[in-house]
Coordinates of C-alpha atoms and ligand atoms in Angstrom, one line a residue:
M1 CA 6.0 5.4 30.0
T2 CA 6.2 1.9 28.5
L3 CA 5.4 -1.3 30.4
F4 CA 6.3 -4.8 29.6
F5 CA 3.3 -6.9 30.4
S6 CA 4.6 -8.7 33.5
G7 CA 1.3 -9.3 35.3
C8 CA 2.7 -8.3 38.7
A9 CA 0.8 -5.0 39.2
T10 CA -2.4 -5.4 41.4
E11 CA -5.8 -4.8 39.8
Q12 CA -6.2 -1.6 42.0
E13 CA -2.7 -0.3 41.0
R14 CA -3.6 -0.8 37.3
A15 CA -7.0 1.0 37.8
E16 CA -5.3 4.0 39.4
E17 CA -2.7 4.2 36.8
R18 CA -5.3 3.8 34.1
N19 CA -7.2 6.9 35.3
Q20 CA -4.2 9.1 34.8
I21 CA -3.7 8.1 31.2
Q22 CA -5.7 9.2 28.1
F23 CA -4.8 6.2 25.9
L24 CA -3.4 2.8 26.5
I25 CA -1.8 1.2 23.5
G26 CA -0.9 -2.5 23.4
V27 CA 2.1 -3.6 21.2
S28 CA 2.3 -7.3 20.4
Q29 CA 5.8 -8.0 18.9
A30 CA 6.7 -11.2 17.1
N31 CA 10.1 -11.5 18.7
L32 CA 12.9 -9.4 20.1
I33 CA 15.9 -11.4 18.6
E34 CA 15.9 -9.9 15.1
P35 CA 17.9 -6.6 15.2
W36 CA 15.3 -5.0 13.0
R37 CA 12.5 -5.7 15.5
V38 CA 14.6 -4.3 18.3
V39 CA 14.8 -1.1 16.3
M40 CA 11.0 -1.2 15.7
T41 CA 10.3 -1.5 19.4
R42 CA 12.8 1.3 20.2
E43 CA 11.2 3.6 17.7
I44 CA 7.7 2.9 19.1
K45 CA 9.0 3.7 22.6
E46 CA 10.7 6.9 21.5
E47 CA 7.7 8.2 19.6
A48 CA 5.3 7.3 22.4
G49 CA 7.6 8.9 24.9
K50 CA 6.8 12.3 23.3
H51 CA 3.2 12.0 24.4
K52 CA 2.6 12.5 28.1
H53 CA -0.9 10.9 28.4
L54 CA 0.0 7.9 26.2
R55 CA 0.9 4.6 27.8
V56 CA 2.3 1.7 25.8
V57 CA 2.4 -1.9 27.0
F58 CA 4.6 -4.4 25.1
T59 CA 4.5 -8.2 24.7
D60 CA 7.1 -10.4 23.1
A61 CA 5.8 -13.6 21.4
A62 CA 9.4 -15.0 21.2
Q63 CA 8.7 -16.4 17.7
S64 CA 5.6 -18.4 18.9
S65 CA 2.4 -17.7 17.1
Q66 CA 0.4 -19.4 19.9
K67 CA 2.0 -17.2 22.5
Q68 CA 1.3 -14.1 20.4
I69 CA -2.4 -15.1 20.2
N70 CA -2.4 -15.4 24.0
D71 CA -0.6 -12.0 24.3
V72 CA -3.3 -10.3 22.2
E73 CA -6.0 -11.9 24.3
K74 CA -4.3 -10.6 27.5
L75 CA -3.9 -7.1 26.1
L76 CA -7.6 -7.0 25.2
Q77 CA -8.5 -8.1 28.8
Q78 CA -6.2 -5.3 30.0
G79 CA -8.5 -2.8 28.3
I80 CA -6.2 -1.4 25.7
D81 CA -7.6 1.4 23.4
L82 CA -5.6 0.3 20.4
L83 CA -3.5 -2.6 19.3
I84 CA -0.3 -2.4 17.3
I85 CA 0.8 -5.9 16.1
S86 CA 3.7 -7.2 14.1
P87 CA 2.5 -10.8 13.4
N88 CA 4.8 -13.7 13.8
D89 CA 2.8 -15.6 11.2
A90 CA 0.3 -13.5 9.2
S91 CA -2.2 -16.2 8.5
V92 CA -2.2 -17.8 11.9
L93 CA -2.7 -14.4 13.6
T94 CA -5.5 -13.3 11.2
P95 CA -8.4 -14.6 13.4
V96 CA -7.3 -12.9 16.6
V97 CA -6.5 -9.7 14.8
A98 CA -10.0 -9.7 13.3
K99 CA -11.4 -10.4 16.8
A100 CA -9.5 -7.4 18.3
Y101 CA -10.6 -5.2 15.3
K102 CA -14.3 -5.9 16.2
K103 CA -13.6 -4.1 19.6
I104 CA -10.8 -1.6 19.0
P105 CA -8.7 0.0 16.3
V106 CA -5.8 -2.3 15.1
I107 CA -2.6 -1.3 13.3
V108 CA -0.7 -4.1 11.6
L109 CA 3.0 -3.6 11.2
D110 CA 5.3 -5.2 8.6
R111 CA 3.6 -8.5 7.7
A112 CA 0.0 -8.0 6.4
V113 CA -2.7 -10.4 7.8
E114 CA -5.1 -11.9 5.3
G115 CA -8.2 -9.9 4.3
Y116 CA -9.0 -6.4 5.5
D117 CA -10.1 -6.8 9.2
Y118 CA -7.8 -4.1 10.6
T119 CA -7.7 -0.3 10.7
L120 CA -4.3 0.4 9.1
F121 CA -1.4 -1.6 7.7
I122 CA 2.1 -0.1 7.7
G123 CA 4.9 -1.9 6.1
P124 CA 7.5 -2.1 3.3
D125 CA 6.9 -3.3 -0.3
N126 CA 9.1 -6.4 -0.1
H127 CA 8.5 -7.3 -3.8
S128 CA 9.8 -3.9 -4.8
I129 CA 12.8 -4.3 -2.5
G130 CA 13.6 -7.6 -4.2
K131 CA 13.3 -6.0 -7.6
Q132 CA 15.5 -3.1 -6.6
A133 CA 18.1 -5.5 -5.2
G134 CA 17.9 -7.6 -8.5
K135 CA 18.6 -4.5 -10.5
F136 CA 21.5 -3.5 -8.3
V137 CA 23.1 -6.9 -8.4
A138 CA 22.8 -7.0 -12.2
D139 CA 24.4 -3.6 -12.4
L140 CA 27.2 -4.8 -10.1
L141 CA 27.9 -7.8 -12.3
G142 CA 27.7 -5.8 -15.5
S143 CA 28.0 -7.3 -19.0
R144 CA 30.1 -10.3 -17.8
G145 CA 27.2 -11.6 -15.7
G146 CA 28.0 -14.1 -12.8
N147 CA 26.8 -16.4 -10.1
I148 CA 24.7 -15.6 -7.1
I149 CA 23.9 -17.2 -3.8
E150 CA 20.7 -16.0 -2.2
I151 CA 20.3 -16.2 1.6
Q152 CA 16.7 -16.1 2.7
G153 CA 15.0 -15.3 6.0
L154 CA 12.4 -17.4 7.7
N155 CA 11.3 -20.0 5.2
G156 CA 7.8 -19.4 3.8
S157 CA 7.3 -16.1 5.5
P158 CA 5.7 -13.4 3.3
P159 CA 8.7 -11.1 3.3
V160 CA 10.9 -13.9 2.0
R161 CA 8.4 -15.0 -0.6
D162 CA 8.0 -11.4 -1.9
R163 CA 11.7 -10.5 -1.9
S164 CA 12.7 -13.7 -3.7
E165 CA 10.0 -13.3 -6.3
G166 CA 10.9 -9.6 -7.0
F167 CA 14.6 -10.5 -7.1
Q168 CA 14.0 -13.5 -9.4
E169 CA 11.7 -11.5 -11.7
V170 CA 14.6 -9.1 -12.5
I171 CA 17.4 -11.7 -12.6
D172 CA 15.4 -13.8 -15.1
K173 CA 15.9 -11.0 -17.6
Y174 CA 19.7 -11.6 -17.6
G175 CA 20.7 -14.8 -19.4
N176 CA 24.3 -14.6 -18.1
I177 CA 23.3 -14.3 -14.4
K178 CA 22.6 -17.4 -12.4
I179 CA 21.2 -18.0 -8.9
L180 CA 23.3 -21.1 -8.0
D181 CA 21.4 -21.8 -4.9
R182 CA 19.2 -20.4 -2.0
V183 CA 19.6 -21.2 1.7
A184 CA 17.4 -20.2 4.6
A185 CA 19.0 -18.7 7.7
D186 CA 16.0 -17.4 9.7
W187 CA 17.3 -13.8 9.6
Q188 CA 20.2 -14.8 11.9
R189 CA 23.9 -13.9 11.3
D190 CA 25.4 -17.0 12.8
K191 CA 23.1 -19.4 11.0
A192 CA 23.9 -17.6 7.7
E193 CA 27.7 -18.0 8.4
D194 CA 27.2 -21.8 9.0
E195 CA 25.0 -22.2 5.9
M196 CA 27.4 -20.2 3.8
K197 CA 30.4 -22.3 4.8
K198 CA 28.5 -25.5 3.6
I199 CA 27.4 -23.9 0.4
L200 CA 30.8 -22.5 -0.5
K201 CA 32.2 -26.0 -0.6
K202 CA 29.6 -26.8 -3.3
Y203 CA 29.9 -23.5 -5.1
P204 CA 33.3 -21.9 -4.6
D205 CA 32.8 -19.8 -7.8
V206 CA 30.1 -17.4 -6.4
D207 CA 30.4 -13.8 -7.4
I208 CA 27.6 -12.1 -5.3
V209 CA 25.7 -13.0 -2.2
F210 CA 22.2 -11.4 -1.9
A211 CA 21.0 -11.7 1.7
H212 CA 17.5 -10.9 2.8
N213 CA 18.9 -8.8 5.7
D214 CA 22.2 -7.2 6.7
P215 CA 23.0 -9.5 9.6
M216 CA 22.9 -12.6 7.3
A217 CA 25.0 -10.7 4.7
L218 CA 27.6 -10.1 7.4
G219 CA 27.5 -13.8 8.4
A220 CA 28.1 -14.8 4.8
Y221 CA 31.0 -12.3 4.6
K222 CA 32.6 -13.8 7.7
A223 CA 32.3 -17.3 6.2
T224 CA 34.1 -16.3 3.0
R225 CA 36.8 -14.6 5.0
E226 CA 37.3 -17.7 7.2
L227 CA 37.6 -19.8 4.0
G228 CA 40.1 -17.3 2.5
L229 CA 37.8 -16.6 -0.4
Q230 CA 38.3 -13.2 -2.1
G231 CA 36.3 -11.3 -4.7
V232 CA 32.8 -12.1 -3.5
S233 CA 30.4 -9.1 -3.1
F234 CA 27.6 -8.8 -0.6
V235 CA 24.2 -7.1 -0.8
G236 CA 21.8 -6.9 2.1
I237 CA 18.5 -5.3 3.3
D238 CA 17.5 -3.2 6.3
G239 CA 20.1 -0.4 6.3
L240 CA 19.9 0.1 10.1
P241 CA 22.2 2.6 11.9
G242 CA 24.7 1.6 14.6
A243 CA 27.6 -0.8 14.9
N244 CA 27.2 -3.8 12.6
G245 CA 24.1 -2.1 11.2
G246 CA 23.8 -2.1 7.4
L247 CA 24.9 1.6 7.1
Q248 CA 28.2 0.9 8.9
L249 CA 28.8 -2.3 6.9
V250 CA 28.4 -0.3 3.6
K251 CA 30.8 2.4 5.0
D252 CA 33.3 -0.3 5.9
G253 CA 33.1 -1.8 2.4
I254 CA 31.8 -5.1 3.7
L255 CA 28.5 -4.7 1.9
Q256 CA 28.4 -3.3 -1.7
G257 CA 25.0 -2.0 -0.9
T258 CA 21.8 -2.4 1.2
F259 CA 18.2 -1.4 0.9
T260 CA 16.6 0.4 3.8
C261 CA 13.5 -1.2 5.2
P262 CA 11.9 1.3 7.6
T263 CA 10.3 -0.4 10.6
G264 CA 7.2 1.8 10.7
G265 CA 7.4 2.0 14.5
K266 CA 7.3 5.8 14.5
E267 CA 4.5 6.1 12.0
A268 CA 2.5 3.5 13.9
V269 CA 2.4 5.7 17.0
Q270 CA 1.7 8.9 15.0
Y271 CA -1.2 7.2 13.2
A272 CA -2.4 5.6 16.5
I273 CA -2.8 9.0 18.0
D274 CA -4.7 10.3 14.9
I275 CA -7.0 7.3 15.0
L276 CA -7.7 7.6 18.8
N277 CA -8.4 11.3 18.2
H278 CA -10.8 10.4 15.4
E279 CA -8.8 12.4 12.8
K280 CA -10.3 12.3 9.3
G281 CA -8.6 10.6 6.3
I282 CA -6.9 7.7 8.1
P283 CA -5.7 5.5 5.2
K284 CA -6.0 1.7 5.0
K285 CA -2.4 1.0 4.0
I286 CA 0.9 2.9 4.3
I287 CA 3.7 1.4 2.2
L288 CA 7.1 2.7 3.3
R289 CA 9.7 3.7 0.8
S290 CA 13.0 1.8 0.6
N291 CA 16.2 3.6 -0.4
K292 CA 19.3 2.0 -2.0
I293 CA 22.4 2.7 0.1
T294 CA 25.8 2.4 -1.4
R295 CA 29.2 3.9 -0.7
D296 CA 28.2 6.9 -2.8
N297 CA 25.3 8.0 -0.7
V298 CA 25.8 6.3 2.7
A299 CA 27.4 9.4 4.3
L300 CA 24.6 11.7 3.1
Y301 CA 21.9 9.3 4.1
T302 CA 23.4 8.8 7.6
D303 CA 23.7 12.5 8.1
R304 CA 20.1 12.9 7.1
Q305 CA 19.1 10.2 9.6
N306 CA 21.0 12.0 12.4
E307 CA 19.5 15.4 11.7
P308 CA 16.6 16.3 13.9
V309 CA 13.4 15.8 11.9
P310 CA 13.1 19.1 10.0
N311 CA 9.8 20.9 10.4
V312 CA 10.6 24.1 8.5
K313 CA 7.6 26.3 8.2
A314 CA 7.5 27.2 4.6
K315 CA 8.7 30.8 4.5
H316 CA 6.4 31.5 1.5
K317 CA 2.9 30.4 0.8
I318 CA 3.2 26.8 -0.5
V319 CA 2.2 26.6 -4.2
L320 CA 0.8 23.3 -5.5
G321 CA 0.2 22.7 -9.2
F322 CA -2.6 20.1 -9.7
S323 CA -3.4 18.6 -13.1
Q324 CA -6.9 17.0 -12.9
L325 CA -7.6 14.7 -15.8
G326 CA -11.2 15.9 -16.5
R327 CA -14.8 16.1 -15.2
E328 CA -16.1 12.8 -16.6
S329 CA -18.0 11.5 -13.5
Q330 CA -19.6 12.4 -10.1
W331 CA -16.5 10.9 -8.5
R332 CA -14.2 13.2 -10.4
L333 CA -16.2 16.3 -9.5
A334 CA -16.1 15.3 -5.8
N335 CA -12.4 14.6 -6.1
S336 CA -11.8 18.1 -7.5
A337 CA -13.9 19.8 -4.9
S338 CA -12.1 17.9 -2.1
I339 CA -8.7 19.1 -3.4
K340 CA -9.8 22.7 -3.8
Q341 CA -11.4 22.8 -0.3
A342 CA -8.4 21.1 1.4
A343 CA -6.0 23.6 -0.2
K344 CA -8.1 26.4 1.1
D345 CA -8.3 24.9 4.6
E346 CA -4.5 24.4 4.7
G347 CA -3.7 27.8 3.2
I348 CA -2.0 26.3 0.2
E349 CA -2.1 28.2 -3.1
L350 CA -3.6 25.8 -5.7
L351 CA -3.0 26.1 -9.4
F352 CA -5.7 23.7 -10.7
T353 CA -6.1 22.6 -14.3
E354 CA -8.6 20.2 -16.0
A355 CA -7.6 18.2 -19.1
D356 CA -10.9 16.8 -20.5
Q357 CA -9.4 13.3 -20.3
K358 CA -6.6 14.2 -22.7
Q359 CA -3.0 13.2 -21.7
E360 CA -1.3 15.8 -23.9
L361 CA -3.2 18.6 -22.0
Q362 CA -2.0 17.1 -18.7
I363 CA 1.6 17.0 -19.9
Q364 CA 1.4 20.6 -21.0
S365 CA 0.0 21.6 -17.6
I366 CA 2.8 19.9 -15.8
R367 CA 5.3 21.7 -18.0
D368 CA 3.7 25.0 -17.2
F369 CA 3.9 24.2 -13.4
I370 CA 7.6 23.5 -13.8
K371 CA 8.0 26.9 -15.6
Q372 CA 6.1 28.5 -12.7
K373 CA 8.5 26.9 -10.2
V374 CA 5.7 25.6 -8.0
D375 CA 6.7 23.8 -4.8
V376 CA 5.0 20.6 -5.5
I377 CA 3.2 19.1 -8.6
A378 CA 0.4 16.6 -8.2
F379 CA -1.7 15.0 -10.9
A380 CA -4.3 12.3 -11.6
P381 CA -2.8 10.5 -14.7
V382 CA -5.6 9.8 -17.2
V383 CA -3.7 6.7 -18.4
E384 CA -0.7 4.7 -17.1
D385 CA 1.8 5.1 -19.9
G386 CA 3.6 8.0 -21.5
W387 CA 4.8 10.1 -18.4
E388 CA 8.5 9.3 -18.3
E389 CA 9.7 12.4 -20.2
V390 CA 7.7 15.0 -18.3
L391 CA 8.3 13.4 -14.9
Q392 CA 12.1 13.4 -15.7
E393 CA 11.7 17.1 -16.5
A394 CA 10.1 17.7 -13.1
K395 CA 12.8 15.7 -11.4
T396 CA 15.5 17.7 -13.2
A397 CA 13.8 20.9 -12.0
G398 CA 13.9 19.5 -8.4
I399 CA 10.1 19.7 -8.0
P400 CA 8.6 16.7 -6.2
V401 CA 5.7 15.0 -7.8
I402 CA 2.7 13.3 -6.1
I403 CA 0.6 10.8 -8.0
S404 CA -3.1 11.1 -7.0
D405 CA -5.9 8.6 -7.6
R406 CA -4.5 6.6 -10.6
T407 CA -0.9 5.3 -11.1
V408 CA 1.8 5.5 -13.7
N409 CA 3.8 2.6 -15.3
L410 CA 7.1 3.8 -14.0
D411 CA 9.6 3.0 -11.3
D412 CA 8.6 4.6 -8.0
S413 CA 11.9 6.6 -8.0
M414 CA 10.2 8.9 -10.6
Y415 CA 7.7 10.3 -8.0
T416 CA 7.5 10.8 -4.2
T417 CA 4.3 9.1 -3.3
F418 CA 1.0 7.7 -4.7
I419 CA -2.3 8.5 -2.9
G420 CA -5.3 6.5 -4.0
A421 CA -7.3 3.2 -3.8
D422 CA -6.5 -0.5 -4.2
F423 CA -8.4 -0.9 -7.5
E424 CA -7.7 -4.7 -7.7
E425 CA -9.4 -5.2 -4.4
E426 CA -12.4 -3.1 -5.6
G427 CA -12.8 -5.4 -8.5
R428 CA -12.5 -8.5 -6.2
R429 CA -15.1 -7.0 -3.9
A430 CA -17.6 -6.4 -6.8
A431 CA -17.1 -10.0 -8.0
R432 CA -17.4 -11.5 -4.5
W433 CA -20.7 -9.6 -4.0
L434 CA -22.1 -10.9 -7.3
V435 CA -21.0 -14.5 -6.6
Q436 CA -22.4 -14.4 -3.0
N437 CA -25.7 -12.8 -4.1
M438 CA -26.3 -14.9 -7.2
Q439 CA -25.5 -18.3 -5.6
G440 CA -27.4 -21.2 -7.0
R441 CA -27.6 -19.7 -10.5
T442 CA -26.3 -22.3 -13.0
N443 CA -25.3 -19.7 -15.5
V444 CA -24.6 -16.0 -15.1
N445 CA -23.7 -14.0 -18.3
I446 CA -22.1 -10.7 -17.3
V447 CA -21.7 -7.5 -19.4
E448 CA -18.7 -5.5 -18.3
L449 CA -18.6 -1.7 -18.8
Q450 CA -15.0 -0.9 -18.7
G451 CA -13.5 2.5 -17.7
T452 CA -11.0 4.5 -19.7
V453 CA -8.7 2.2 -21.8
G454 CA -5.2 2.2 -20.3
S455 CA -6.2 3.7 -17.0
T456 CA -5.3 2.1 -13.7
P457 CA -8.8 1.7 -12.4
A458 CA -10.0 0.0 -15.6
I459 CA -7.0 -2.3 -15.8
D460 CA -6.9 -3.3 -12.1
R461 CA -10.7 -3.5 -11.5
K462 CA -11.0 -5.9 -14.4
K463 CA -8.0 -7.9 -13.1
G464 CA -9.4 -8.2 -9.6
F465 CA -12.9 -9.0 -10.9
E466 CA -11.7 -11.8 -13.2
E467 CA -9.4 -13.2 -10.4
I468 CA -12.5 -14.1 -8.4
L469 CA -14.6 -15.2 -11.4
R470 CA -11.9 -17.8 -12.2
E471 CA -13.0 -19.7 -9.1
H472 CA -16.7 -19.6 -10.2
P473 CA -16.9 -20.8 -13.9
Q474 CA -20.7 -20.4 -14.1
F475 CA -20.1 -16.6 -14.0
K476 CA -18.9 -15.5 -17.4
I477 CA -18.1 -12.1 -19.0
V478 CA -19.9 -12.4 -22.3
D479 CA -19.5 -8.8 -23.5
S480 CA -17.0 -6.2 -22.4
E481 CA -16.5 -2.7 -23.8
T482 CA -15.3 0.7 -22.6
G483 CA -17.7 3.4 -21.6
D484 CA -14.9 5.8 -20.7
F485 CA -16.3 6.3 -17.2
T486 CA -19.2 8.5 -18.5
R487 CA -23.0 8.0 -18.2
D488 CA -23.7 8.7 -21.8
E489 CA -21.1 6.2 -23.0
G490 CA -22.3 3.7 -20.4
K491 CA -25.8 3.9 -21.9
K492 CA -24.5 3.5 -25.5
V493 CA -22.4 0.5 -24.7
M494 CA -25.3 -1.2 -22.8
E495 CA -27.6 -0.6 -25.8
D496 CA -25.1 -2.3 -28.0
C497 CA -24.7 -5.2 -25.6
L498 CA -28.5 -5.7 -25.4
R499 CA -28.7 -5.7 -29.1
R500 CA -25.9 -8.3 -29.3
N501 CA -27.0 -10.5 -26.4
G502 CA -30.7 -10.0 -26.3
T503 CA -32.2 -10.9 -22.9
D504 CA -29.5 -13.5 -22.1
I505 CA -27.7 -11.1 -19.8
Q506 CA -28.1 -11.8 -16.0
A507 CA -25.6 -9.2 -14.6
V508 CA -23.7 -6.0 -15.3
F509 CA -20.3 -5.1 -13.8
A510 CA -19.7 -1.4 -14.3
H511 CA -16.3 0.1 -13.5
N512 CA -18.1 3.2 -12.1
D513 CA -21.5 4.4 -11.0
D514 CA -22.0 6.8 -13.9
M515 CA -21.7 4.1 -16.5
A516 CA -24.1 1.9 -14.4
L517 CA -26.7 4.7 -14.3
G518 CA -26.4 5.0 -18.1
A519 CA -26.8 1.2 -18.4
I520 CA -29.9 1.4 -16.2
E521 CA -31.5 3.8 -18.6
A522 CA -30.7 1.5 -21.6
I523 CA -32.1 -1.5 -19.8
E524 CA -35.4 0.3 -18.9
E525 CA -35.8 1.5 -22.4
S526 CA -35.3 -2.2 -23.6
G527 CA -38.3 -3.1 -21.4
L528 CA -36.3 -5.1 -18.8
K529 CA -36.1 -4.3 -15.1
P530 CA -32.7 -3.1 -13.9
G531 CA -31.7 -4.5 -10.5
K532 CA -34.2 -7.4 -11.0
D533 CA -34.1 -8.9 -14.5
I534 CA -30.4 -7.9 -14.6
V535 CA -28.4 -7.6 -11.4
I536 CA -26.0 -4.5 -11.5
V537 CA -22.9 -4.0 -9.4
S538 CA -20.7 -0.8 -9.8
I539 CA -17.9 1.1 -8.2
D540 CA -17.5 4.6 -6.6
A541 CA -20.5 4.7 -4.1
T542 CA -21.7 8.1 -5.1
K543 CA -25.0 9.5 -3.8
N544 CA -26.6 8.9 -7.2
A545 CA -25.8 5.2 -6.8
F546 CA -27.4 5.2 -3.4
N547 CA -30.6 6.7 -4.9
A548 CA -30.6 4.1 -7.6
M549 CA -30.2 1.4 -4.9
L550 CA -33.2 2.9 -3.0
A551 CA -35.1 2.7 -6.3
G552 CA -34.2 -0.9 -6.5
K553 CA -32.4 -0.4 -9.9
L554 CA -28.8 -0.8 -8.7
N555 CA -27.9 -3.7 -6.4
C556 CA -24.5 -2.9 -5.0
T557 CA -21.8 -0.3 -5.2
V558 CA -18.2 -0.7 -4.1
E559 CA -16.7 2.4 -2.5
C560 CA -13.8 4.3 -4.1
N561 CA -13.1 7.3 -2.0
P562 CA -12.6 10.6 -4.0
L563 CA -12.1 12.8 -0.9
L564 CA -8.3 12.7 -1.2
G565 CA -7.8 16.5 -0.6
P566 CA -6.9 16.3 3.2
Q567 CA -4.3 13.5 2.7
L568 CA -2.9 15.3 -0.4
M569 CA -2.3 18.5 1.5
K570 CA -0.9 16.6 4.5
A571 CA 1.6 15.0 2.0
V572 CA 2.4 18.4 0.4
K573 CA 3.2 19.9 3.8
T574 CA 5.3 16.9 4.8
L575 CA 7.3 17.2 1.6
V576 CA 7.9 21.0 1.9
A577 CA 8.9 20.4 5.5
G578 CA 11.7 18.2 4.1
R579 CA 10.4 14.9 5.4
Q580 CA 10.2 11.7 3.4
L581 CA 6.8 10.3 2.4
P582 CA 5.7 6.6 2.2
V583 CA 5.8 5.3 -1.3
R584 CA 2.1 4.5 -1.3
I585 CA -0.9 5.7 0.8
I586 CA -3.9 3.5 0.2
T587 CA -7.4 4.8 1.1
S588 CA -9.9 2.9 3.3
E589 CA -13.1 1.7 1.6
E590 CA -16.3 -0.4 2.1
V591 CA -19.1 -2.2 0.1
F592 CA -22.7 -1.0 0.1
S593 CA -25.8 -2.9 -1.1
Q594 CA -29.5 -2.1 -1.3
E595 CA -30.1 -3.4 2.3
V596 CA -27.9 -0.6 3.9
A597 CA -28.6 2.2 1.3
R598 CA -31.3 3.9 3.3
K599 CA -29.3 3.9 6.5
E600 CA -26.0 5.0 4.9
L601 CA -27.3 7.7 2.5
P602 CA -27.5 10.5 5.1
Y603 CA -23.7 10.0 5.8
R604 CA -22.6 10.1 2.1
K605 CA -20.4 13.1 1.4
Y606 CA -20.3 12.7 -2.4
Ligands
GYE701 O1 -13.9 5.3 -10.4 C1 -14.4 7.1 -11.9 C2 -13.6 8.2 -12.4 O2 -9.9 7.2 -11.2 C3 -10.9 6.2 -9.3 O3 -12.3 7.7 -12.4 C4 -11.1 7.1 -10.5 C5 -12.2 6.7 -11.4 C6 -13.6 6.6 -10.8 O4 -14.0 8.6 -13.7 O5 -15.7 7.5 -11.5

């Protein structure tokens, strides 16, 4: 049953009702005037309705951030077990979300708050939606090019910023396409109609209108109709079902196309139950996939939406082909063990290959899996580039591909989902720890031990680390070389750096623990004290790193979770059952320093 927080029930009635239920979830909604949010709320209700002992209480902030803060406070007083919040204004709501997160699990829907003080974020990739829309508009205009009017949602809101940036990024590549102007219409159809009428007087020669949601695209359409303008095309976002929903507008030829933007309501309830039941492998972020809808696929897409969620039990034993990139580190060995164990636990037949960090061997493995007609292919790409051809072969063979751990430099239409970490954030965390713990030093020379050249963790950890360092000029990377994620190479590189820089090194940033442990050996052999003369921060959080912290030789390690097996098998089963996966599933991680090493070590699983 769902309750709107009306405040009329007596304390005693609430207590009685509370005893009958297992979980009480509070849902704080930003407003209920945007059609998209009405659908989100309905989805949450429908999904919650499937669970007898689950109660959901809703609040509506009516577009007021202050009211939403009060709503959250009230829900906490009411003793909710979990909060689902779709923030009106992400930065304004960040403090109260962090406060709630200290007490109960919190799921943030749609607009991410600042930082990581929440259990799980579920939402779309607005930048990617903007890029997809840009590509579609460019294709529609073709070689002749043309003029665009962009209708934005609420000024300054993160979805607007990200969609516009993604769109602009693509349009900038076309010299003959021009964005004549942008207007804000707060997600509202009528406001878009009014704004469009004004702007058409200024720019009657517009070819395409790109609106940040379907209702505004419809408003713009109405304006052109009223002014008797022909030949203008309209592109929207949301792709909601129902009358005046984006799907119908595409069917009626009012929109040339739209991009679905799933609300995440259903997933939020499903994950809320997993979290409240203390299920393992709860991710930190779920990024939902957006699909392009045009006249060509709207009927098929609508039918799929109306079909009951398939849950076909695979008639045969599911066969998963997994190409592992190598066995270069403790992390990698733990990752392989997690995948093998989870396949066994889930009764999935696993064809597992290792490629000694050689891309050509991985490509060969994937080709073999295609020949063997496995149900699903998954692989950890040793480097980001060079996968287009073989992934196209898998696509042509109709075999879905899951990217595990590291990413590929391709459009996300080339694979079904990515499961792994936010490597940029790991790099930021390593730098933040170093800056916080070496405060007051006037000059900190850092040696960076990079991971495999061209691999996502090496590229993104470096990017995140340098992003933070830019704010602290006294911290400088004076030497940086790849140690290929291995202990031996880490030692060799550190020896070279000590030779080149002598003792004028105050810190080491190693992209993984194995290289850090190699560096510790080199530093000791040079007569210096690792962890004291030279501060060392690394990434992975393996048991070996904890032991090095207990020995005082390593100062901090940023977690990167290798235990991706359970999530991978869950994704494989979802795929084989015919259901769509989020485009990205990002793992949840922490930072560990010497102070907590002794307490945490007994709980480390790898
Ligand atoms: O940090 C390192 C391994 O891809 C996240 O690869 C993984 C990295 C991990 O060699 O230890």
